[in-house]
Amino acid sequence: MTSSNRSISITAPSISELRALFNGRVIAPDDARYEQARTVFYGGIDRHPAAIVRVADAGDVSRLVSLARETGTELAIRSGGHSSVGFSTTEGGIVLDLSNMKDLQIDVEGQTAWAETGLTAGEFTSAVGVHGLAIGFGDTGSVGIGGLTLGGGVGYLVRKYGLTIDDLLAAEVVTADGQLLHVDNNSHPDLFWAIRGGGGNFGVVTRFQFRLHKVDSVVGGMLILPATADVIARFMAEAEAAPDELSTIANVMGAPPMPFLPAEVHGKLIVFAMLVYAGDVESGERALAPFRAIATPLADMMKPMSYPEIYQPEEGEYHPVAAGRTMFVDSIDRSVAETILNHLRSSTASMAVAQLRVLGGAMARVPVDATAFAHRRSKIMVNLAALYDKPETKGTHEAWVSNFESAIRQSYHGVYVNFLGNEGEARIRAAYPGSTWDRLVSVKQRYDPTNLFRLNQNVPPKS
Ligand SMILES: Cc1cc2nc3c(=O)[nH]c(=O)nc-3n(C[C@H](O)[C@H](O)[C@H](O)COP(=O)(O)OP(=O)(O)OC[C@H]3O[C@@H](n4cnc5c(N)ncnc54)[C@H](O)[C@@H]3O)c2cc1C
């Protein structure tokens, strides 16, 4: 099944040998595009790959995987480049960069699509949105569908349609032996289970097949409220009580100097929320009314709109350096909200944020063991972050975020792998608790026994 038939040597190949091997572009350190090509989304990650291979097709992927295996070269896989840990780059190894693989085949009648993994969430959403169709990815358009989907995918349709993986019907995966496998519920079901939450541990996904939903228009957008403990607690209570059609993301943070916010609010703590009601306008307005009534909004941009409009334009050269923590909690009442506000006030970062996402709905109706994403029953996801400019202040911000996490942690210690930092093996195990870990190890053993795919939240083949 592999389309690789060109020969490769077992010593590390020269750049000209690499160029002869691939249909896609090979970018080497002496290339004018190298600096830009080695840059990933997060700042403070400064690695120098020996080459970046912008693969053109599954054959290129297969050849590069085989080459890395046979030469012992470290291999980093990149879709959208948004890994907070820098997993999609390497010092001295090769980056397999999927960003030129953006083919998208939409079956409008059948409501499915095959998407190459160089597409971003925003690109996919815009293209299927033309047909009034959608699935949920995350909150940011530039995130790659590769990494996001493989970790689970929690976004604006999570309560209505579940995680991104809940709409995954099939995938094509190049495994460590260089073979291209079609993977679904009937073909390699163990691998299909593992790639729905288990991240990049098992191979390189070249294409996903997704089920699409009719989402002609939604009601929602940005709502900004003053951040007090009462406002936060009420927001969370309303979000939990809301129908499944409504998914919310509330960022408690200092107000950026946005032109539509009064100058006296800039820097004060606000609830910067994004809400999406996936249903008819009248019911949507009814569902949003309680949020508008929590306090006099500082800005209210919620309106009927097409779903792709939820992805705002992004700054091209934005590369934040971040200290972050992720967790699940059961409840955010007034007292937890007070703790959140106190910690945010004490941060010296250029931006400190507590992001609160109420889960439940369709995501929670899938059995816990149906996929490798094991946190179906979690009620609220919390992501804490300090974004800072000076690398030498890293220690301060890491200590802050760690104290913050301890202060609001509740009984459940599970974590969502896609927001996990470089936090050690115990935390990776927290992403894959109990039997999920054992199953992942056995799938890893079968498809990647030498741990070729190790630049990720790694599940080693033997534990
Ligand atoms: C600004 C921002 C907003 C975010 N918002 C959300 C959100 O709302 N919801 C959410 O669920 N997550 C969100 N995330 C987290 C995001 O899902 C992860 O960072 C994800 O890994 C990024 O995917 P990527 O393809 O862009 O990253 P990359 O850095 O390209 O990839 C990360 C890792 O994923 C694996 N990988 C990627 N593509 C493939 C592939 N085709 N085959 C095999 N392995 C692959 C590799 O191990 C790779 O190292 C956000 C991240 C950022 C930075």
Short mmCIF file of C-alpha atoms and ligand atoms in Angstrom, two decimals:
data_model
loop_
_atom_site.label_atom_id
_atom_site.label_comp_id
_atom_site.label_asym_id
_atom_site.label_seq_id
_atom_site.Cartn_x
_atom_site.Cartn_y
_atom_site.Cartn_z
CA MET A 1 0.00 0.00 0.00
CA THR A 2 2.94 2.31 0.41
CA SER A 3 3.60 4.54 -2.55
CA SER A 4 7.33 4.71 -1.71
CA ASN A 5 9.47 3.03 -4.34
CA ARG A 6 12.52 5.30 -4.54
CA SER A 7 15.54 4.01 -2.66
CA ILE A 8 17.13 5.76 0.29
CA SER A 9 20.52 5.26 1.90
CA ILE A 10 20.82 4.27 5.54
CA THR A 11 23.22 7.09 6.42
CA ALA A 12 21.81 10.58 6.94
CA PRO A 13 21.23 11.89 3.40
CA SER A 14 22.59 15.17 2.08
CA ILE A 15 20.19 18.01 1.28
CA SER A 16 20.57 17.35 -2.45
CA GLU A 17 19.73 13.67 -1.88
CA LEU A 18 16.69 14.77 0.10
CA ARG A 19 15.61 17.10 -2.70
CA ALA A 20 15.78 14.25 -5.18
CA LEU A 21 13.66 12.07 -2.92
CA PHE A 22 10.59 14.22 -2.38
CA ASN A 23 7.93 15.79 -4.58
CA GLY A 24 7.55 18.52 -1.97
CA ARG A 25 9.96 21.30 -1.08
CA VAL A 26 13.02 20.65 1.10
CA ILE A 27 14.06 23.74 3.06
CA ALA A 28 17.62 23.67 4.40
CA PRO A 29 19.45 26.12 6.73
CA ASP A 30 21.01 27.99 3.81
CA ASP A 31 17.61 28.56 2.22
CA ALA A 32 16.23 32.13 2.32
CA ARG A 33 12.92 30.75 3.64
CA TYR A 34 14.52 28.75 6.45
CA GLU A 35 14.04 31.31 9.28
CA GLN A 36 10.35 31.66 8.52
CA ALA A 37 9.93 27.92 7.95
CA ARG A 38 11.46 26.95 11.32
CA THR A 39 9.24 29.39 13.24
CA VAL A 40 6.34 27.86 15.15
CA PHE A 41 3.34 29.62 16.71
CA TYR A 42 4.72 29.93 20.24
CA GLY A 43 7.64 32.23 20.94
CA GLY A 44 10.64 31.09 22.98
CA ILE A 45 10.97 27.89 20.90
CA ASP A 46 14.18 28.36 18.93
CA ARG A 47 15.18 25.09 17.28
CA HIS A 48 17.23 24.48 14.15
CA PRO A 49 16.09 21.48 12.14
CA ALA A 50 18.57 19.98 9.64
CA ALA A 51 15.76 20.24 7.08
CA ILE A 52 12.09 21.02 6.84
CA VAL A 53 10.32 18.86 4.27
CA ARG A 54 7.06 20.37 3.02
CA VAL A 55 5.60 17.07 1.90
CA ALA A 56 3.39 17.11 -1.19
CA ASP A 57 1.51 13.84 -0.84
CA ALA A 58 1.15 10.60 1.12
CA GLY A 59 4.05 9.13 -0.88
CA ASP A 60 6.36 11.86 0.42
CA VAL A 61 5.13 11.20 3.96
CA SER A 62 5.83 7.51 3.61
CA ARG A 63 9.33 8.11 2.20
CA LEU A 64 10.21 10.56 4.97
CA VAL A 65 8.93 8.29 7.73
CA SER A 66 10.98 5.41 6.29
CA LEU A 67 14.04 7.61 5.97
CA ALA A 68 13.79 8.78 9.59
CA ARG A 69 13.33 5.21 10.79
CA GLU A 70 16.26 3.84 8.78
CA THR A 71 18.70 6.66 9.58
CA GLY A 72 17.65 7.20 13.20
CA THR A 73 16.88 10.85 12.46
CA GLU A 74 14.61 12.66 14.93
CA LEU A 75 11.30 13.39 13.22
CA ALA A 76 8.92 16.20 14.14
CA ILE A 77 5.41 16.25 12.64
CA ARG A 78 3.82 19.62 11.91
CA SER A 79 0.29 20.41 10.84
CA GLY A 80 -0.59 23.93 12.08
CA GLY A 81 2.51 24.39 14.28
CA HIS A 82 0.55 25.38 17.43
CA SER A 83 2.07 22.89 19.88
CA SER A 84 2.81 24.83 23.06
CA VAL A 85 5.72 22.49 23.81
CA GLY A 86 7.39 22.86 20.43
CA PHE A 87 6.75 19.24 19.46
CA SER A 88 6.44 20.24 15.82
CA THR A 89 10.08 21.26 15.52
CA THR A 90 13.44 19.65 16.34
CA GLU A 91 17.06 20.57 16.98
CA GLY A 92 19.05 18.82 14.26
CA GLY A 93 16.32 16.46 13.09
CA ILE A 94 13.82 16.72 10.23
CA VAL A 95 10.43 18.44 10.31
CA LEU A 96 7.71 16.71 8.31
CA ASP A 97 5.65 19.78 7.48
CA LEU A 98 2.14 19.07 6.16
CA SER A 99 1.22 22.70 5.50
CA ASN A 100 1.16 22.29 1.70
CA MET A 101 -1.24 19.34 1.90
CA LYS A 102 -4.56 21.18 1.87
CA ASP A 103 -6.75 19.14 -0.45
CA LEU A 104 -10.40 19.07 0.63
CA GLN A 105 -13.05 16.85 -1.00
CA ILE A 106 -16.53 17.81 0.18
CA ASP A 107 -19.52 15.52 -0.43
CA VAL A 108 -22.28 18.07 0.11
CA GLU A 109 -25.16 15.59 -0.38
CA GLY A 110 -23.63 12.96 1.85
CA GLN A 111 -22.44 15.57 4.40
CA THR A 112 -18.90 14.26 4.67
CA ALA A 113 -15.46 15.59 3.73
CA TRP A 114 -11.97 14.17 3.25
CA ALA A 115 -9.46 16.77 4.41
CA GLU A 116 -5.68 16.73 4.16
CA THR A 117 -4.02 17.59 7.44
CA GLY A 118 -2.21 20.72 6.27
CA LEU A 119 -5.52 22.55 6.52
CA THR A 120 -6.17 24.82 9.45
CA ALA A 121 -9.44 24.87 11.40
CA GLY A 122 -10.30 28.22 9.81
CA GLU A 123 -9.58 27.07 6.25
CA PHE A 124 -11.67 23.93 6.65
CA THR A 125 -14.52 25.79 8.36
CA SER A 126 -14.68 28.50 5.65
CA ALA A 127 -14.66 25.95 2.83
CA VAL A 128 -17.43 23.71 4.20
CA GLY A 129 -19.30 26.80 5.48
CA VAL A 130 -19.98 27.80 1.87
CA HIS A 131 -22.34 24.80 1.80
CA GLY A 132 -23.94 25.61 5.17
CA LEU A 133 -22.03 22.73 6.78
CA ALA A 134 -19.71 22.63 9.79
CA ILE A 135 -18.02 20.64 12.50
CA GLY A 136 -16.48 21.97 15.67
CA PHE A 137 -12.74 22.54 15.93
CA GLY A 138 -11.27 24.93 18.52
CA ASP A 139 -11.52 28.63 19.27
CA THR A 140 -8.73 29.75 16.89
CA GLY A 141 -8.75 29.52 13.10
CA SER A 142 -4.99 29.13 12.60
CA VAL A 143 -4.73 25.92 14.65
CA GLY A 144 -4.02 22.89 12.46
CA ILE A 145 -6.71 20.23 12.08
CA GLY A 146 -3.91 17.64 12.53
CA GLY A 147 -2.88 18.22 16.12
CA LEU A 148 -6.26 19.49 17.24
CA THR A 149 -8.23 16.49 16.01
CA LEU A 150 -5.72 13.90 17.22
CA GLY A 151 -5.97 15.24 20.79
CA GLY A 152 -9.80 15.39 20.79
CA GLY A 153 -10.87 18.89 19.75
CA VAL A 154 -12.93 21.07 22.11
CA GLY A 155 -14.61 24.03 20.48
CA TYR A 156 -17.69 26.13 19.86
CA LEU A 157 -19.94 23.19 18.97
CA VAL A 158 -18.79 20.86 21.75
CA ARG A 159 -22.14 20.71 23.59
CA LYS A 160 -24.19 20.41 20.42
CA TYR A 161 -22.07 17.95 18.39
CA GLY A 162 -19.33 16.77 20.76
CA LEU A 163 -15.59 16.75 20.27
CA THR A 164 -13.99 17.01 16.81
CA ILE A 165 -13.18 13.28 17.04
CA ASP A 166 -16.87 12.52 17.50
CA ASP A 167 -17.30 13.50 13.84
CA LEU A 168 -14.27 11.57 12.64
CA LEU A 169 -15.36 8.73 10.35
CA ALA A 170 -12.01 7.54 9.00
CA ALA A 171 -8.39 8.53 8.50
CA GLU A 172 -5.40 7.67 6.35
CA VAL A 173 -2.32 7.11 8.45
CA VAL A 174 1.31 6.45 7.54
CA THR A 175 2.60 4.21 10.31
CA ALA A 176 6.22 3.77 11.43
CA ASP A 177 6.88 1.06 8.84
CA GLY A 178 6.04 3.55 6.07
CA GLN A 179 2.70 1.94 5.15
CA LEU A 180 -0.34 4.06 4.35
CA LEU A 181 -3.33 2.56 6.19
CA HIS A 182 -7.02 3.31 5.84
CA VAL A 183 -8.32 3.38 9.39
CA ASP A 184 -11.94 3.33 10.56
CA ASN A 185 -14.30 1.33 12.79
CA ASN A 186 -13.81 -1.80 10.66
CA SER A 187 -10.26 -1.44 9.38
CA HIS A 188 -7.59 -1.25 12.11
CA PRO A 189 -10.23 -0.36 14.74
CA ASP A 190 -7.58 -0.36 17.50
CA LEU A 191 -5.63 2.35 15.68
CA PHE A 192 -8.81 4.28 14.92
CA TRP A 193 -9.65 4.23 18.64
CA ALA A 194 -6.14 5.40 19.56
CA ILE A 195 -5.91 8.34 17.14
CA ARG A 196 -9.12 9.76 18.58
CA GLY A 197 -7.44 11.43 21.55
CA GLY A 198 -4.03 9.71 21.62
CA GLY A 199 -2.27 12.48 19.68
CA GLY A 200 0.56 11.95 17.19
CA ASN A 201 1.89 8.78 18.85
CA PHE A 202 0.84 6.28 16.21
CA GLY A 203 1.71 7.64 12.78
CA VAL A 204 1.27 10.57 10.45
CA VAL A 205 -2.32 11.24 9.48
CA THR A 206 -2.42 12.47 5.91
CA ARG A 207 -6.21 12.79 5.60
CA PHE A 208 -9.24 12.76 7.87
CA GLN A 209 -12.79 11.96 6.82
CA PHE A 210 -15.31 13.96 8.83
CA ARG A 211 -19.10 13.84 9.13
CA LEU A 212 -20.50 17.35 8.59
CA HIS A 213 -23.55 18.96 10.20
CA LYS A 214 -25.98 21.44 8.75
CA VAL A 215 -25.07 24.66 10.56
CA ASP A 216 -26.41 27.37 8.29
CA SER A 217 -26.15 30.17 10.75
CA VAL A 218 -25.55 30.57 14.45
CA VAL A 219 -26.31 33.27 16.98
CA GLY A 220 -23.38 34.44 19.02
CA GLY A 221 -20.07 36.20 19.09
CA MET A 222 -18.31 38.30 21.67
CA LEU A 223 -19.81 39.44 24.97
CA ILE A 224 -17.67 41.42 27.40
CA LEU A 225 -18.74 41.82 31.01
CA PRO A 226 -16.98 43.41 33.99
CA ALA A 227 -15.28 40.63 35.97
CA THR A 228 -16.54 40.31 39.52
CA ALA A 229 -16.90 37.08 41.46
CA ASP A 230 -20.69 37.30 41.12
CA VAL A 231 -20.53 37.85 37.37
CA ILE A 232 -18.19 34.89 36.86
CA ALA A 233 -20.24 32.54 39.06
CA ARG A 234 -23.49 33.58 37.35
CA PHE A 235 -21.95 33.21 33.91
CA MET A 236 -20.88 29.66 34.74
CA ALA A 237 -24.28 28.77 36.20
CA GLU A 238 -26.07 30.10 33.10
CA ALA A 239 -23.67 28.27 30.78
CA GLU A 240 -24.31 24.99 32.59
CA ALA A 241 -28.09 25.51 32.54
CA ALA A 242 -28.14 26.49 28.86
CA PRO A 243 -29.42 24.12 26.17
CA ASP A 244 -26.84 21.97 24.36
CA GLU A 245 -27.05 24.28 21.35
CA LEU A 246 -25.07 26.86 23.35
CA SER A 247 -21.33 26.45 23.91
CA THR A 248 -19.34 29.15 25.68
CA ILE A 249 -15.73 30.11 26.31
CA ALA A 250 -15.17 32.73 29.00
CA ASN A 251 -11.74 34.33 29.32
CA VAL A 252 -11.23 36.20 32.57
CA MET A 253 -8.40 38.62 31.85
CA GLY A 254 -7.23 42.23 31.84
CA ALA A 255 -9.07 44.27 29.19
CA PRO A 256 -6.88 44.82 26.15
CA PRO A 257 -6.90 48.36 24.73
CA MET A 258 -9.61 47.52 22.21
CA PRO A 259 -11.06 50.58 20.47
CA PHE A 260 -14.65 49.67 21.34
CA LEU A 261 -13.92 49.47 25.09
CA PRO A 262 -13.94 52.71 27.12
CA ALA A 263 -10.39 53.82 28.01
CA GLU A 264 -11.09 53.58 31.76
CA VAL A 265 -11.76 49.84 31.34
CA HIS A 266 -8.41 49.07 29.69
CA GLY A 267 -6.34 46.86 31.99
CA LYS A 268 -9.28 46.15 34.35
CA LEU A 269 -10.40 42.55 34.72
CA ILE A 270 -13.15 41.55 32.33
CA VAL A 271 -14.99 38.43 31.24
CA PHE A 272 -14.20 38.25 27.54
CA ALA A 273 -16.63 35.60 26.39
CA MET A 274 -17.37 33.95 23.08
CA LEU A 275 -20.76 32.28 22.81
CA VAL A 276 -22.18 30.20 19.97
CA TYR A 277 -25.80 29.07 19.76
CA ALA A 278 -26.10 26.52 16.93
CA GLY A 279 -29.82 26.74 16.18
CA ASP A 280 -32.54 29.11 15.03
CA VAL A 281 -32.31 32.82 15.72
CA GLU A 282 -35.33 33.15 18.00
CA SER A 283 -34.27 30.33 20.33
CA GLY A 284 -30.71 31.62 20.19
CA GLU A 285 -31.71 35.08 21.33
CA ARG A 286 -33.68 33.47 24.18
CA ALA A 287 -30.67 31.40 25.22
CA LEU A 288 -28.34 34.42 25.15
CA ALA A 289 -30.66 36.78 27.07
CA PRO A 290 -29.65 35.54 30.55
CA PHE A 291 -25.99 36.28 29.79
CA ARG A 292 -26.79 39.83 28.69
CA ALA A 293 -28.69 40.26 31.96
CA ILE A 294 -25.79 39.26 34.25
CA ALA A 295 -24.38 42.80 34.21
CA THR A 296 -24.40 45.76 31.86
CA PRO A 297 -22.17 44.50 29.02
CA LEU A 298 -19.03 46.51 28.23
CA ALA A 299 -19.41 45.21 24.66
CA ASP A 300 -22.08 43.04 23.09
CA MET A 301 -21.33 41.87 19.56
CA MET A 302 -23.55 38.80 19.64
CA LYS A 303 -25.70 38.51 16.55
CA PRO A 304 -26.95 36.03 13.96
CA MET A 305 -24.05 35.15 11.67
CA SER A 306 -22.60 32.41 9.51
CA TYR A 307 -20.60 29.93 11.56
CA PRO A 308 -17.19 30.64 9.94
CA GLU A 309 -17.44 34.29 11.09
CA ILE A 310 -16.67 33.06 14.60
CA TYR A 311 -13.01 32.86 13.58
CA GLN A 312 -11.65 36.37 13.85
CA PRO A 313 -8.70 37.54 11.70
CA GLU A 314 -5.38 36.84 13.43
CA GLU A 315 -2.07 38.71 13.55
CA GLY A 316 0.41 36.87 11.30
CA GLU A 317 3.48 37.52 13.40
CA TYR A 318 2.03 36.89 16.86
CA HIS A 319 4.36 34.52 18.77
CA PRO A 320 3.52 34.65 22.47
CA VAL A 321 5.72 33.06 25.14
CA ALA A 322 3.45 31.36 27.63
CA ALA A 323 3.38 29.57 30.95
CA GLY A 324 0.20 27.51 31.10
CA ARG A 325 -1.76 24.86 33.00
CA THR A 326 -4.89 22.96 32.11
CA MET A 327 -7.35 21.10 34.33
CA PHE A 328 -10.94 20.00 34.69
CA VAL A 329 -13.11 21.18 37.59
CA ASP A 330 -16.66 20.44 38.76
CA SER A 331 -17.83 23.87 39.68
CA ILE A 332 -16.87 27.53 39.70
CA ASP A 333 -18.88 29.19 42.44
CA ARG A 334 -18.42 32.64 43.93
CA SER A 335 -15.53 31.60 46.14
CA VAL A 336 -13.57 29.91 43.29
CA ALA A 337 -14.27 32.97 41.16
CA GLU A 338 -12.82 35.19 43.92
CA THR A 339 -9.67 33.03 43.97
CA ILE A 340 -9.39 33.35 40.19
CA LEU A 341 -9.64 37.14 40.36
CA ASN A 342 -7.06 37.38 43.14
CA HIS A 343 -4.54 35.30 41.22
CA LEU A 344 -5.06 37.24 38.01
CA ARG A 345 -4.53 40.51 39.91
CA SER A 346 -1.24 39.22 41.31
CA SER A 347 0.30 38.34 37.93
CA THR A 348 3.13 40.45 36.50
CA ALA A 349 2.72 38.97 33.01
CA SER A 350 1.81 41.14 30.03
CA MET A 351 -1.38 39.11 29.84
CA ALA A 352 -2.78 36.70 32.42
CA VAL A 353 -5.90 34.73 31.67
CA ALA A 354 -8.16 32.08 33.15
CA GLN A 355 -10.19 30.46 30.42
CA LEU A 356 -13.36 28.67 31.52
CA ARG A 357 -15.21 26.27 29.24
CA VAL A 358 -18.42 24.58 30.31
CA LEU A 359 -18.58 21.10 28.76
CA GLY A 360 -21.31 18.45 28.85
CA GLY A 361 -24.01 17.94 26.21
CA ALA A 362 -23.10 15.75 23.22
CA MET A 363 -19.49 15.34 24.36
CA ALA A 364 -20.67 13.71 27.60
CA ARG A 365 -23.08 11.31 25.88
CA VAL A 366 -20.27 9.31 24.20
CA PRO A 367 -19.09 6.38 26.36
CA VAL A 368 -15.81 7.14 28.16
CA ASP A 369 -14.01 4.17 26.59
CA ALA A 370 -15.25 4.77 23.02
CA THR A 371 -12.17 6.83 22.17
CA ALA A 372 -8.82 7.64 23.75
CA PHE A 373 -10.22 10.94 25.06
CA ALA A 374 -11.20 9.81 28.56
CA HIS A 375 -12.64 12.95 30.17
CA ARG A 376 -16.20 12.79 28.84
CA ARG A 377 -17.80 13.35 32.24
CA SER A 378 -15.76 16.44 33.08
CA LYS A 379 -17.95 19.46 33.60
CA ILE A 380 -15.65 22.42 33.12
CA MET A 381 -12.24 22.81 31.48
CA VAL A 382 -9.97 25.53 32.89
CA ASN A 383 -6.88 26.80 31.08
CA LEU A 384 -4.59 29.20 32.92
CA ALA A 385 -1.94 31.17 31.10
CA ALA A 386 0.59 33.94 31.61
CA LEU A 387 1.89 35.45 28.38
CA TYR A 388 5.18 37.29 28.86
CA ASP A 389 7.91 38.99 26.86
CA LYS A 390 11.16 38.55 28.77
CA PRO A 391 12.47 34.95 28.72
CA GLU A 392 14.46 35.61 31.93
CA THR A 393 11.16 36.05 33.84
CA LYS A 394 10.04 32.51 32.98
CA GLY A 395 10.56 31.26 36.56
CA THR A 396 8.24 33.92 37.98
CA HIS A 397 5.42 33.09 35.58
CA GLU A 398 5.83 29.33 35.94
CA ALA A 399 5.61 29.69 39.74
CA TRP A 400 2.55 31.91 39.41
CA VAL A 401 0.69 29.48 37.15
CA SER A 402 1.62 26.53 39.33
CA ASN A 403 0.32 28.27 42.49
CA PHE A 404 -2.82 29.30 40.64
CA GLU A 405 -3.43 25.71 39.57
CA SER A 406 -3.00 24.40 43.13
CA ALA A 407 -5.38 27.04 44.45
CA ILE A 408 -8.29 26.08 42.23
CA ARG A 409 -7.69 22.39 41.64
CA GLN A 410 -10.62 20.20 42.70
CA SER A 411 -11.01 16.43 43.09
CA TYR A 412 -10.43 15.34 39.46
CA HIS A 413 -6.82 15.34 38.28
CA GLY A 414 -7.35 14.48 34.61
CA VAL A 415 -6.02 16.82 31.90
CA TYR A 416 -6.73 17.50 28.24
CA VAL A 417 -3.67 16.49 26.24
CA ASN A 418 -3.89 19.35 23.73
CA PHE A 419 -3.39 21.99 26.43
CA LEU A 420 -0.75 20.06 28.35
CA GLY A 421 2.72 21.59 28.62
CA ASN A 422 6.07 19.89 29.17
CA GLU A 423 5.01 18.61 32.60
CA GLY A 424 6.38 15.09 32.89
CA GLU A 425 5.09 11.55 32.65
CA ALA A 426 2.60 11.71 35.53
CA ARG A 427 0.70 14.45 33.75
CA ILE A 428 0.68 12.53 30.46
CA ARG A 429 -0.79 9.62 32.37
CA ALA A 430 -3.37 12.02 33.80
CA ALA A 431 -4.40 12.72 30.21
CA TYR A 432 -4.87 8.98 29.67
CA PRO A 433 -6.09 7.57 32.99
CA GLY A 434 -6.57 3.89 33.90
CA SER A 435 -7.28 1.45 31.08
CA THR A 436 -6.95 4.19 28.43
CA TRP A 437 -3.20 4.22 29.08
CA ASP A 438 -2.91 0.43 28.88
CA ARG A 439 -4.81 0.31 25.60
CA LEU A 440 -2.71 3.12 24.12
CA VAL A 441 0.52 1.35 25.12
CA SER A 442 -0.60 -1.84 23.41
CA VAL A 443 -1.59 0.02 20.19
CA LYS A 444 1.74 1.87 20.31
CA GLN A 445 3.58 -1.43 20.72
CA ARG A 446 1.84 -2.75 17.62
CA TYR A 447 2.20 0.24 15.27
CA ASP A 448 5.31 2.07 16.54
CA PRO A 449 7.42 -0.42 18.55
CA THR A 450 10.61 1.69 18.31
CA ASN A 451 8.89 4.95 19.33
CA LEU A 452 9.74 6.73 16.07
CA PHE A 453 6.87 9.14 16.82
CA ARG A 454 8.12 10.42 20.17
CA LEU A 455 7.96 14.21 19.82
CA ASN A 456 4.52 14.38 21.41
CA GLN A 457 2.89 13.77 24.80
CA ASN A 458 4.56 10.42 24.55
CA VAL A 459 3.03 7.04 25.22
CA PRO A 460 6.09 4.78 25.09
CA PRO A 461 5.62 1.31 23.57
CA LYS A 462 6.46 -0.39 26.89
CA SER A 463 5.42 0.97 30.26
C1 LIG B 1 -4.02 29.82 20.18
C2 LIG B 1 -4.42 28.40 20.44
C3 LIG B 1 -5.75 28.10 20.61
C4 LIG B 1 -6.14 26.78 20.84
N1 LIG B 1 -7.47 26.50 21.01
C5 LIG B 1 -7.87 25.21 21.15
C6 LIG B 1 -9.25 24.90 21.28
O1 LIG B 1 -10.10 25.78 21.29
N2 LIG B 1 -9.59 23.61 21.40
C7 LIG B 1 -8.68 22.60 21.40
O2 LIG B 1 -9.08 21.44 21.47
N3 LIG B 1 -7.36 22.86 21.32
C8 LIG B 1 -6.95 24.14 21.19
N4 LIG B 1 -5.61 24.44 21.14
C9 LIG B 1 -4.63 23.36 21.34
C10 LIG B 1 -4.33 22.67 20.03
O3 LIG B 1 -5.35 21.74 19.75
C11 LIG B 1 -3.00 21.92 20.12
O4 LIG B 1 -1.95 22.83 20.38
C12 LIG B 1 -2.71 21.15 18.84
O5 LIG B 1 -1.68 20.21 19.06
C13 LIG B 1 -2.31 22.07 17.73
O6 LIG B 1 -2.37 21.41 16.51
P1 LIG B 1 -1.44 21.89 15.31
O7 LIG B 1 -1.62 20.91 14.23
O8 LIG B 1 -1.66 23.33 15.04
O9 LIG B 1 -0.02 21.75 16.00
P2 LIG B 1 1.39 21.12 15.55
O10 LIG B 1 2.35 21.83 16.43
O11 LIG B 1 1.56 21.16 14.09
O12 LIG B 1 1.23 19.65 15.99
C14 LIG B 1 1.26 19.29 17.36
C15 LIG B 1 1.52 17.82 17.46
O13 LIG B 1 0.39 17.11 16.98
C16 LIG B 1 0.82 15.96 16.26
N5 LIG B 1 0.38 16.08 14.88
C17 LIG B 1 -0.03 17.19 14.24
N6 LIG B 1 -0.45 16.89 13.00
C18 LIG B 1 -0.29 15.57 12.86
C19 LIG B 1 -0.57 14.64 11.83
N7 LIG B 1 -1.10 15.03 10.67
N8 LIG B 1 -0.28 13.34 12.02
C20 LIG B 1 0.26 12.92 13.19
N9 LIG B 1 0.52 13.75 14.21
C21 LIG B 1 0.25 15.06 14.06
C22 LIG B 1 2.31 15.88 16.38
O14 LIG B 1 2.66 15.11 17.50
C23 LIG B 1 2.67 17.32 16.61
O15 LIG B 1 3.88 17.47 17.28
C24 LIG B 1 -5.18 25.74 20.91
C25 LIG B 1 -3.82 26.06 20.76
C26 LIG B 1 -3.44 27.37 20.52
C27 LIG B 1 -2.00 27.69 20.38
#
